[in-house]
PDB file of C-alpha atoms in Angstrom:
ATOM      1  CA  MET A   1      15.763  -6.939  -7.481  1.00 46.00           C
ATOM      2  CA  ALA A   2      18.081  -8.212  -4.785  1.00 50.00           C
ATOM      3  CA  SER A   3      20.531  -5.355  -5.410  1.00 66.00           C
ATOM      4  CA  THR A   4      17.670  -2.833  -5.209  1.00 77.00           C
ATOM      5  CA  GLU A   5      16.500  -4.239  -1.888  1.00 77.00           C
ATOM      6  CA  HIS A   6      20.052  -4.247  -0.544  1.00 79.00           C
ATOM      7  CA  HIS A   7      20.490  -0.618  -1.614  1.00 83.00           C
ATOM      8  CA  LEU A   8      17.234   0.362   0.097  1.00 89.00           C
ATOM      9  CA  ASP A   9      18.093  -1.524   3.278  1.00 89.00           C
ATOM     10  CA  THR A  10      21.469   0.193   3.423  1.00 92.00           C
ATOM     11  CA  ARG A  11      19.905   3.582   2.849  1.00 94.00           C
ATOM     12  CA  LEU A  12      17.227   3.033   5.494  1.00 95.00           C
ATOM     13  CA  SER A  13      19.867   1.963   8.007  1.00 95.00           C
ATOM     14  CA  ALA A  14      21.895   5.078   7.246  1.00 96.00           C
ATOM     15  CA  LEU A  15      18.816   7.277   7.638  1.00 96.00           C
ATOM     16  CA  ALA A  16      17.895   5.738  10.991  1.00 95.00           C
ATOM     17  CA  TYR A  17      21.506   6.039  12.174  1.00 95.00           C
ATOM     18  CA  GLY A  18      21.090   9.818  12.119  1.00 95.00           C
ATOM     19  CA  TRP A  19      18.045   9.671  14.393  1.00 95.00           C
ATOM     20  CA  PRO A  20      18.048   9.570  18.199  1.00 93.00           C
ATOM     21  CA  THR A  21      19.505   6.199  19.208  1.00 93.00           C
ATOM     22  CA  THR A  22      16.336   4.751  20.741  1.00 91.00           C
ATOM     23  CA  LEU A  23      14.186   5.757  17.792  1.00 94.00           C
ATOM     24  CA  GLY A  24      16.678   4.396  15.282  1.00 94.00           C
ATOM     25  CA  THR A  25      16.872   1.077  17.117  1.00 93.00           C
ATOM     26  CA  GLN A  26      13.105   0.748  17.355  1.00 93.00           C
ATOM     27  CA  PHE A  27      12.716   1.515  13.660  1.00 95.00           C
ATOM     28  CA  SER A  28      15.284  -1.142  12.774  1.00 93.00           C
ATOM     29  CA  GLU A  29      13.403  -3.665  14.912  1.00 92.00           C
ATOM     30  CA  TYR A  30      10.147  -2.663  13.244  1.00 93.00           C
ATOM     31  CA  ARG A  31      11.631  -3.250   9.797  1.00 92.00           C
ATOM     32  CA  ARG A  32      12.954  -6.649  10.835  1.00 90.00           C
ATOM     33  CA  ALA A  33       9.537  -7.623  12.163  1.00 88.00           C
ATOM     34  CA  LEU A  34       7.895  -6.751   8.849  1.00 86.00           C
ATOM     35  CA  LYS A  35      10.460  -8.710   6.877  1.00 80.00           C
ATOM     36  CA  SER A  36      10.218 -11.757   9.107  1.00 79.00           C
ATOM     37  CA  GLY A  37       6.480 -11.873   8.590  1.00 64.00           C
ATOM     38  CA  SER A  38       5.688 -11.444  12.255  1.00 43.00           C
ATOM     39  CA  GLY A  39       2.584  -9.504  13.186  1.00 42.00           C
ATOM     40  CA  ARG A  40       0.060  -8.438  10.569  1.00 41.00           C
ATOM     41  CA  SER A  41       0.485  -9.599   6.992  1.00 42.00           C
ATOM     42  CA  THR A  42       2.040  -7.087   4.590  1.00 40.00           C
ATOM     43  CA  ALA A  43      -0.135  -8.181   1.667  1.00 41.00           C
ATOM     44  CA  ILE A  44      -2.159  -4.980   1.987  1.00 43.00           C
ATOM     45  CA  TRP A  45       0.958  -3.070   1.013  1.00 42.00           C
ATOM     46  CA  GLY A  46       1.709  -5.208  -2.019  1.00 45.00           C
ATOM     47  CA  GLY A  47       4.181  -7.554  -0.360  1.00 47.00           C
ATOM     48  CA  SER A  48       5.316 -10.759  -2.057  1.00 45.00           C
ATOM     49  CA  LEU A  49       8.189 -13.207  -2.012  1.00 39.00           C
ATOM     50  CA  ASP A  50       9.707 -11.298  -4.929  1.00 44.00           C
ATOM     51  CA  GLY A  51       9.434  -7.924  -3.226  1.00 61.00           C
ATOM     52  CA  PRO A  52       6.746  -5.245  -3.451  1.00 83.00           C
ATOM     53  CA  TYR A  53       5.495  -4.667  -6.993  1.00 88.00           C
ATOM     54  CA  TRP A  54       5.574  -0.920  -6.436  1.00 92.00           C
ATOM     55  CA  ILE A  55       9.373  -0.987  -6.055  1.00 91.00           C
ATOM     56  CA  GLN A  56       9.670  -2.635  -9.463  1.00 90.00           C
ATOM     57  CA  LEU A  57       7.019  -0.480 -11.164  1.00 93.00           C
ATOM     58  CA  PRO A  58       9.101   2.680 -11.858  1.00 92.00           C
ATOM     59  CA  GLU A  59      11.728   0.628 -13.682  1.00 89.00           C
ATOM     60  CA  TRP A  60       9.137  -1.376 -15.578  1.00 91.00           C
ATOM     61  CA  ILE A  61       7.401   1.693 -17.014  1.00 90.00           C
ATOM     62  CA  THR A  62      10.734   3.180 -18.162  1.00 88.00           C
ATOM     63  CA  ARG A  63      11.813   0.292 -20.344  1.00 79.00           C
ATOM     64  CA  GLY A  64      13.183   1.696 -23.573  1.00 66.00           C
ATOM     65  CA  GLU A  65      13.247   5.269 -22.230  1.00 63.00           C
ATOM     66  CA  SER A  66      16.237   7.553 -21.776  1.00 60.00           C
ATOM     67  CA  VAL A  67      16.700  10.737 -19.804  1.00 56.00           C
ATOM     68  CA  ASP A  68      19.292  13.410 -20.516  1.00 55.00           C
ATOM     69  CA  PRO A  69      21.767  14.490 -17.814  1.00 47.00           C
ATOM     70  CA  PRO A  70      21.650  15.617 -15.087  1.00 46.00           C
ATOM     71  CA  TYR A  71      18.599  13.397 -14.675  1.00 54.00           C
ATOM     72  CA  GLY A  72      20.106  10.054 -15.564  1.00 83.00           C
ATOM     73  CA  LEU A  73      17.491   7.356 -15.797  1.00 86.00           C
ATOM     74  CA  GLN A  74      18.939   5.132 -13.090  1.00 86.00           C
ATOM     75  CA  ARG A  75      19.281   8.043 -10.664  1.00 90.00           C
ATOM     76  CA  LEU A  76      15.697   9.073 -11.376  1.00 91.00           C
ATOM     77  CA  ILE A  77      14.363   5.568 -10.740  1.00 91.00           C
ATOM     78  CA  ARG A  78      16.508   5.138  -7.635  1.00 92.00           C
ATOM     79  CA  ASP A  79      15.321   8.421  -6.131  1.00 95.00           C
ATOM     80  CA  MET A  80      11.655   7.846  -6.962  1.00 95.00           C
ATOM     81  CA  VAL A  81      11.791   4.393  -5.365  1.00 95.00           C
ATOM     82  CA  TRP A  82      13.583   5.775  -2.305  1.00 96.00           C
ATOM     83  CA  GLY A  83      10.976   8.486  -1.822  1.00 97.00           C
ATOM     84  CA  GLN A  84       8.269   5.865  -2.273  1.00 95.00           C
ATOM     85  CA  VAL A  85       9.819   3.570   0.337  1.00 96.00           C
ATOM     86  CA  CYS A  86      10.026   6.406   2.867  1.00 97.00           C
ATOM     87  CA  LEU A  87       6.342   7.144   2.284  1.00 96.00           C
ATOM     88  CA  PHE A  88       5.494   3.474   2.724  1.00 96.00           C
ATOM     89  CA  TYR A  89       7.112   3.307   6.139  1.00 96.00           C
ATOM     90  CA  ALA A  90       5.672   6.664   7.217  1.00 96.00           C
ATOM     91  CA  VAL A  91       2.112   5.622   6.414  1.00 95.00           C
ATOM     92  CA  ARG A  92       2.549   2.010   7.491  1.00 94.00           C
ATOM     93  CA  ILE A  93       3.719   3.036  10.958  1.00 94.00           C
ATOM     94  CA  GLU A  94       0.797   5.450  11.314  1.00 92.00           C
ATOM     95  CA  ASP A  95      -1.564   2.691  10.182  1.00 91.00           C
ATOM     96  CA  ASP A  96      -0.141   0.259  12.736  1.00 90.00           C
ATOM     97  CA  ILE A  97      -0.498   2.878  15.460  1.00 88.00           C
ATOM     98  CA  PHE A  98      -4.104   3.496  14.370  1.00 87.00           C
ATOM     99  CA  ASP A  99      -4.820  -0.252  14.428  1.00 84.00           C
ATOM    100  CA  GLY A 100      -3.282  -0.632  17.878  1.00 83.00           C
ATOM    101  CA  GLN A 101      -0.383  -2.736  16.588  1.00 81.00           C
ATOM    102  CA  LEU A 102       2.122  -0.193  17.926  1.00 82.00           C
ATOM    103  CA  SER A 103       2.159   2.154  20.848  1.00 75.00           C
ATOM    104  CA  ARG A 104       2.349   5.754  19.685  1.00 64.00           C
ATOM    105  CA  LYS A 105       5.251   6.457  22.035  1.00 75.00           C
ATOM    106  CA  SER A 106       7.617   3.899  20.520  1.00 76.00           C
ATOM    107  CA  LEU A 107       7.836   5.291  16.968  1.00 90.00           C
ATOM    108  CA  ALA A 108       5.939   8.554  17.251  1.00 88.00           C
ATOM    109  CA  LEU A 109       8.528  10.709  15.448  1.00 93.00           C
ATOM    110  CA  ALA A 110       9.410   8.235  12.703  1.00 95.00           C
ATOM    111  CA  PRO A 111       6.535   9.037  10.295  1.00 95.00           C
ATOM    112  CA  THR A 112       7.373  12.752  10.319  1.00 96.00           C
ATOM    113  CA  LEU A 113      11.071  12.107   9.715  1.00 97.00           C
ATOM    114  CA  LEU A 114      10.302   9.659   6.911  1.00 97.00           C
ATOM    115  CA  LEU A 115       7.832  12.050   5.302  1.00 97.00           C
ATOM    116  CA  ASN A 116      10.444  14.810   5.410  1.00 97.00           C
ATOM    117  CA  GLU A 117      12.979  12.525   3.741  1.00 98.00           C
ATOM    118  CA  SER A 118      10.548  11.654   0.974  1.00 97.00           C
ATOM    119  CA  MET A 119       9.879  15.341   0.338  1.00 97.00           C
ATOM    120  CA  ARG A 120      13.607  16.074   0.336  1.00 97.00           C
ATOM    121  CA  VAL A 121      14.399  13.506  -2.335  1.00 97.00           C
ATOM    122  CA  PHE A 122      11.385  14.365  -4.503  1.00 97.00           C
ATOM    123  CA  SER A 123      12.296  18.058  -4.197  1.00 97.00           C
ATOM    124  CA  SER A 124      15.655  17.308  -5.809  1.00 95.00           C
ATOM    125  CA  HIS A 125      13.722  16.527  -9.010  1.00 95.00           C
ATOM    126  CA  PHE A 126      10.611  18.729  -8.832  1.00 96.00           C
ATOM    127  CA  ASN A 127      10.359  22.439  -8.036  1.00 95.00           C
ATOM    128  CA  ARG A 128       7.521  23.864  -5.981  1.00 93.00           C
ATOM    129  CA  ARG A 129       5.449  24.724  -9.058  1.00 94.00           C
ATOM    130  CA  SER A 130       5.535  21.211 -10.468  1.00 95.00           C
ATOM    131  CA  ALA A 131       2.219  19.411 -10.952  1.00 94.00           C
ATOM    132  CA  PHE A 132       3.859  16.492  -9.175  1.00 96.00           C
ATOM    133  CA  TRP A 133       3.240  18.034  -5.746  1.00 97.00           C
ATOM    134  CA  GLU A 134      -0.507  18.252  -6.231  1.00 97.00           C
ATOM    135  CA  PHE A 135      -0.532  14.570  -7.139  1.00 97.00           C
ATOM    136  CA  TYR A 136       1.712  13.787  -4.165  1.00 97.00           C
ATOM    137  CA  GLY A 137      -0.614  15.481  -1.690  1.00 96.00           C
ATOM    138  CA  LYS A 138      -3.791  13.999  -3.127  1.00 97.00           C
ATOM    139  CA  ALA A 139      -2.352  10.474  -3.144  1.00 97.00           C
ATOM    140  CA  ILE A 140      -1.317  10.696   0.517  1.00 97.00           C
ATOM    141  CA  ASP A 141      -4.722  12.118   1.465  1.00 97.00           C
ATOM    142  CA  SER A 142      -6.453   9.331  -0.454  1.00 97.00           C
ATOM    143  CA  THR A 143      -4.443   6.646   1.339  1.00 97.00           C
ATOM    144  CA  LEU A 144      -5.014   8.100   4.814  1.00 95.00           C
ATOM    145  CA  GLU A 145      -8.714   8.661   4.181  1.00 97.00           C
ATOM    146  CA  GLY A 146      -8.934   5.151   2.740  1.00 97.00           C
ATOM    147  CA  ILE A 147      -7.409   3.619   5.871  1.00 96.00           C
ATOM    148  CA  LEU A 148      -9.944   5.408   8.070  1.00 96.00           C
ATOM    149  CA  ARG A 149     -12.844   4.533   5.792  1.00 97.00           C
ATOM    150  CA  VAL A 150     -11.872   0.846   5.610  1.00 97.00           C
ATOM    151  CA  SER A 151     -11.913   0.690   9.397  1.00 95.00           C
ATOM    152  CA  GLU A 152     -15.407   2.191   9.488  1.00 97.00           C
ATOM    153  CA  LEU A 153     -16.769  -0.124   6.789  1.00 97.00           C
ATOM    154  CA  GLN A 154     -15.308  -3.246   8.367  1.00 96.00           C
ATOM    155  CA  ARG A 155     -16.867  -2.365  11.718  1.00 94.00           C
ATOM    156  CA  ASP A 156     -20.267  -1.995  10.056  1.00 93.00           C
ATOM    157  CA  PRO A 157     -21.701  -5.411   9.080  1.00 89.00           C
ATOM    158  CA  MET A 158     -24.341  -3.680   6.959  1.00 90.00           C
ATOM    159  CA  ALA A 159     -21.801  -1.837   4.795  1.00 94.00           C
ATOM    160  CA  PRO A 160     -21.801  -3.266   1.232  1.00 95.00           C
ATOM    161  CA  ALA A 161     -18.933  -5.557   0.272  1.00 96.00           C
ATOM    162  CA  GLU A 162     -18.434  -3.740  -3.041  1.00 96.00           C
ATOM    163  CA  LEU A 163     -18.027  -0.386  -1.313  1.00 97.00           C
ATOM    164  CA  LEU A 164     -15.339  -1.864   0.915  1.00 98.00           C
ATOM    165  CA  LEU A 165     -13.548  -3.347  -2.090  1.00 97.00           C
ATOM    166  CA  GLN A 166     -13.493  -0.004  -3.895  1.00 97.00           C
ATOM    167  CA  THR A 167     -12.126   1.639  -0.753  1.00 98.00           C
ATOM    168  CA  TYR A 168      -9.264  -0.880  -0.671  1.00 97.00           C
ATOM    169  CA  ALA A 169      -8.011   0.704  -3.899  1.00 97.00           C
ATOM    170  CA  ARG A 170      -7.700   4.078  -2.164  1.00 97.00           C
ATOM    171  CA  VAL A 171      -5.435   2.635   0.532  1.00 96.00           C
ATOM    172  CA  ASP A 172      -2.791   1.859  -2.091  1.00 95.00           C
ATOM    173  CA  SER A 173      -2.852   5.362  -3.621  1.00 97.00           C
ATOM    174  CA  ILE A 174       0.579   6.251  -2.268  1.00 96.00           C
ATOM    175  CA  PHE A 175       2.137   3.455  -4.310  1.00 96.00           C
ATOM    176  CA  SER A 176       1.528   5.420  -7.489  1.00 97.00           C
ATOM    177  CA  ILE A 177       3.590   8.416  -6.350  1.00 97.00           C
ATOM    178  CA  GLY A 178       7.080   7.242  -7.299  1.00 97.00           C
ATOM    179  CA  SER A 179       5.984   5.977 -10.701  1.00 96.00           C
ATOM    180  CA  ALA A 180       3.931   9.134 -11.299  1.00 97.00           C
ATOM    181  CA  GLY A 181       7.111  11.109 -10.638  1.00 96.00           C
ATOM    182  CA  VAL A 182       8.872   9.093 -13.328  1.00 95.00           C
ATOM    183  CA  CYS A 183       6.027   9.810 -15.752  1.00 94.00           C
ATOM    184  CA  GLU A 184       6.159  13.517 -14.922  1.00 94.00           C
ATOM    185  CA  LYS A 185       9.896  13.694 -15.541  1.00 91.00           C
ATOM    186  CA  LEU A 186       9.683  11.717 -18.797  1.00 90.00           C
ATOM    187  CA  GLY A 187       6.788  13.790 -20.127  1.00 91.00           C
ATOM    188  CA  THR A 188       4.371  10.845 -20.136  1.00 91.00           C
ATOM    189  CA  GLY A 189       1.892  12.315 -17.681  1.00 92.00           C
ATOM    190  CA  SER A 190      -1.024  11.203 -19.853  1.00 94.00           C
ATOM    191  CA  THR A 191      -0.444   7.636 -18.647  1.00 95.00           C
ATOM    192  CA  VAL A 192      -0.820   8.490 -14.948  1.00 97.00           C
ATOM    193  CA  PRO A 193      -4.579   7.686 -14.839  1.00 97.00           C
ATOM    194  CA  ALA A 194      -3.775   4.193 -16.164  1.00 97.00           C
ATOM    195  CA  LEU A 195      -0.993   3.934 -13.578  1.00 97.00           C
ATOM    196  CA  CYS A 196      -3.380   4.809 -10.754  1.00 97.00           C
ATOM    197  CA  LEU A 197      -5.933   2.327 -12.054  1.00 98.00           C
ATOM    198  CA  PHE A 198      -3.303  -0.413 -12.188  1.00 97.00           C
ATOM    199  CA  VAL A 199      -2.118   0.295  -8.635  1.00 97.00           C
ATOM    200  CA  GLY A 200      -5.678   0.415  -7.308  1.00 97.00           C
ATOM    201  CA  GLU A 201      -6.729  -2.890  -8.874  1.00 97.00           C
ATOM    202  CA  ILE A 202      -3.596  -4.680  -7.694  1.00 96.00           C
ATOM    203  CA  GLY A 203      -4.241  -3.194  -4.264  1.00 95.00           C
ATOM    204  CA  LYS A 204      -7.719  -4.701  -4.194  1.00 97.00           C
ATOM    205  CA  VAL A 205      -6.416  -8.153  -5.044  1.00 96.00           C
ATOM    206  CA  ALA A 206      -3.613  -7.955  -2.480  1.00 93.00           C
ATOM    207  CA  GLN A 207      -5.996  -6.883   0.279  1.00 95.00           C
ATOM    208  CA  VAL A 208      -8.554  -9.594  -0.468  1.00 96.00           C
ATOM    209  CA  ILE A 209      -5.786 -12.201  -0.254  1.00 94.00           C
ATOM    210  CA  ASP A 210      -4.855 -10.659   3.086  1.00 93.00           C
ATOM    211  CA  ASP A 211      -8.521 -10.861   4.104  1.00 95.00           C
ATOM    212  CA  PHE A 212      -8.538 -14.595   3.448  1.00 91.00           C
ATOM    213  CA  GLU A 213      -5.547 -15.061   5.721  1.00 91.00           C
ATOM    214  CA  ASP A 214      -6.914 -12.788   8.443  1.00 91.00           C
ATOM    215  CA  LEU A 215     -10.576 -13.832   8.345  1.00 90.00           C
ATOM    216  CA  ASP A 216     -10.736 -15.441  11.790  1.00 88.00           C
ATOM    217  CA  GLU A 217      -8.519 -12.797  13.364  1.00 90.00           C
ATOM    218  CA  ASP A 218     -10.585  -9.937  11.937  1.00 91.00           C
ATOM    219  CA  LEU A 219     -13.876 -11.512  12.955  1.00 89.00           C
ATOM    220  CA  ALA A 220     -12.556 -12.048  16.476  1.00 87.00           C
ATOM    221  CA  ASP A 221     -11.783  -8.330  16.522  1.00 89.00           C
ATOM    222  CA  GLY A 222     -15.301  -7.456  15.379  1.00 90.00           C
ATOM    223  CA  ARG A 223     -14.314  -6.631  11.787  1.00 92.00           C
ATOM    224  CA  PHE A 224     -16.128  -7.855   8.693  1.00 93.00           C
ATOM    225  CA  ASN A 225     -13.461  -7.723   6.006  1.00 95.00           C
ATOM    226  CA  TYR A 226     -14.335  -8.198   2.342  1.00 97.00           C
ATOM    227  CA  VAL A 227     -14.237 -12.000   2.493  1.00 94.00           C
ATOM    228  CA  ALA A 228     -16.447 -11.972   5.593  1.00 92.00           C
ATOM    229  CA  LYS A 229     -18.962  -9.682   3.894  1.00 93.00           C
ATOM    230  CA  VAL A 230     -19.147 -11.939   0.842  1.00 92.00           C
ATOM    231  CA  LEU A 231     -19.680 -14.950   3.097  1.00 89.00           C
ATOM    232  CA  LEU A 232     -22.379 -13.052   4.934  1.00 86.00           C
ATOM    233  CA  ASP A 233     -24.120 -12.097   1.690  1.00 86.00           C
ATOM    234  CA  LYS A 234     -24.009 -15.648   0.361  1.00 83.00           C
ATOM    235  CA  SER A 235     -25.330 -17.123   3.605  1.00 78.00           C
ATOM    236  CA  GLY A 236     -28.559 -15.155   3.245  1.00 68.00           C
ATOM    237  CA  SER A 237     -28.534 -14.817   7.011  1.00 60.00           C
ATOM    238  CA  SER A 238     -29.362 -11.798   9.089  1.00 56.00           C
ATOM    239  CA  MET A 239     -26.744 -12.930  11.586  1.00 57.00           C
ATOM    240  CA  ARG A 240     -24.363 -10.074  12.300  1.00 60.00           C
ATOM    241  CA  GLU A 241     -22.311 -11.523  15.139  1.00 62.00           C
ATOM    242  CA  PRO A 242     -18.722 -11.830  13.843  1.00 61.00           C
ATOM    243  CA  GLY A 243     -17.822 -14.753  16.065  1.00 59.00           C
ATOM    244  CA  LEU A 244     -20.722 -16.854  14.771  1.00 60.00           C
ATOM    245  CA  LEU A 245     -20.311 -16.273  11.044  1.00 66.00           C
ATOM    246  CA  THR A 246     -17.783 -18.963  10.161  1.00 63.00           C
ATOM    247  CA  LYS A 247     -19.277 -21.459  12.631  1.00 63.00           C
ATOM    248  CA  ASN A 248     -22.617 -21.550  10.807  1.00 61.00           C
ATOM    249  CA  LEU A 249     -21.512 -21.819   7.185  1.00 65.00           C
ATOM    250  CA  ASN A 250     -22.378 -24.856   5.134  1.00 70.00           C
ATOM    251  CA  ALA A 251     -20.325 -26.217   2.247  1.00 74.00           C
ATOM    252  CA  GLU A 252     -22.709 -24.808  -0.360  1.00 75.00           C
ATOM    253  CA  THR A 253     -22.417 -21.294   1.006  1.00 78.00           C
ATOM    254  CA  GLN A 254     -18.636 -21.502   1.179  1.00 82.00           C
ATOM    255  CA  ALA A 255     -18.424 -22.753  -2.414  1.00 86.00           C
ATOM    256  CA  ALA A 256     -20.672 -19.939  -3.638  1.00 85.00           C
ATOM    257  CA  ALA A 257     -18.590 -17.372  -1.782  1.00 88.00           C
ATOM    258  CA  ILE A 258     -15.320 -18.719  -3.179  1.00 90.00           C
ATOM    259  CA  GLU A 259     -16.735 -18.643  -6.705  1.00 94.00           C
ATOM    260  CA  ASP A 260     -17.854 -15.052  -6.233  1.00 93.00           C
ATOM    261  CA  LEU A 261     -14.498 -14.015  -4.787  1.00 95.00           C
ATOM    262  CA  SER A 262     -12.583 -15.728  -7.570  1.00 95.00           C
ATOM    263  CA  SER A 263     -14.694 -14.005 -10.208  1.00 96.00           C
ATOM    264  CA  ARG A 264     -14.213 -10.601  -8.587  1.00 96.00           C
ATOM    265  CA  LEU A 265     -10.452 -10.996  -8.273  1.00 96.00           C
ATOM    266  CA  HIS A 266     -10.151 -12.082 -11.891  1.00 97.00           C
ATOM    267  CA  ALA A 267     -12.146  -9.000 -12.897  1.00 97.00           C
ATOM    268  CA  CYS A 268      -9.708  -6.802 -10.953  1.00 97.00           C
ATOM    269  CA  LEU A 269      -6.738  -8.474 -12.633  1.00 97.00           C
ATOM    270  CA  ASP A 270      -8.327  -8.015 -16.056  1.00 98.00           C
ATOM    271  CA  VAL A 271      -8.700  -4.282 -15.423  1.00 98.00           C
ATOM    272  CA  ALA A 272      -5.105  -4.110 -14.141  1.00 97.00           C
ATOM    273  CA  GLY A 273      -3.939  -5.928 -17.263  1.00 96.00           C
ATOM    274  CA  ARG A 274      -5.636  -3.441 -19.560  1.00 97.00           C
ATOM    275  CA  ALA A 275      -4.155  -0.554 -17.580  1.00 97.00           C
ATOM    276  CA  ALA A 276      -0.711  -2.135 -17.836  1.00 95.00           C
ATOM    277  CA  GLY A 277      -1.124  -2.248 -21.602  1.00 94.00           C
ATOM    278  CA  VAL A 278      -1.390   1.555 -21.635  1.00 93.00           C
ATOM    279  CA  LEU A 279       1.808   1.831 -19.587  1.00 90.00           C
ATOM    280  CA  GLU A 280       3.911  -0.381 -21.878  1.00 80.00           C
TER     281      GLU A 280
END
């Protein structure tokens, strides 16, 4: 994993080096900020101490497979991961701009350049008629629509917690693209629905963990994330003022909410586990 991350870091640095100097510098600073853990948590994007699961996924699903030249297996995996990483940064920057974490001026051109790079590398493996491109477009649309919908649902205290949780899965849709490309090239396209299910369920779990960490911050910003909505439901209160929610919770309500959250996360992991079984 370390060698993969080093390869990706080197490639990202080389890509940014070809951009206008100011933009390249700002992008490098942005990447460093994400890695250092400053600013918003990266759990929503599948971050962990071991590296994002979606970087490891293409290699995991190809265990025991082989690909004839000129599409050597390692080159295929490397390119699919690279295209995936470019998409991650393109969408992540747009998301941070949307959330007010970044000024649009500072990195305005970066998402377009990163999206172009992802299309360039995927195009080296898939022609224009490939079914891959329909999947590619739908996954990006699903992620962008999911980001917008999550914002709406979190701003609405009456929106159901379960609806928000299901929408979390859509946000992670782009993380199935690289692995779906591997499946397409290996002729195992029938497993893509299981792949998407796996990615979506892991995305739910990752976001709920992020919600735990960001509960006070989100409430201060007027957002009822999934954890806040579960707490609200368990409190049986009609109180809809974000700043007052956590101040008026008793131990019984908190325990009930934690039990509910634990049960829901375990259910998500069970579904992900069954989906992973299809991919093995």
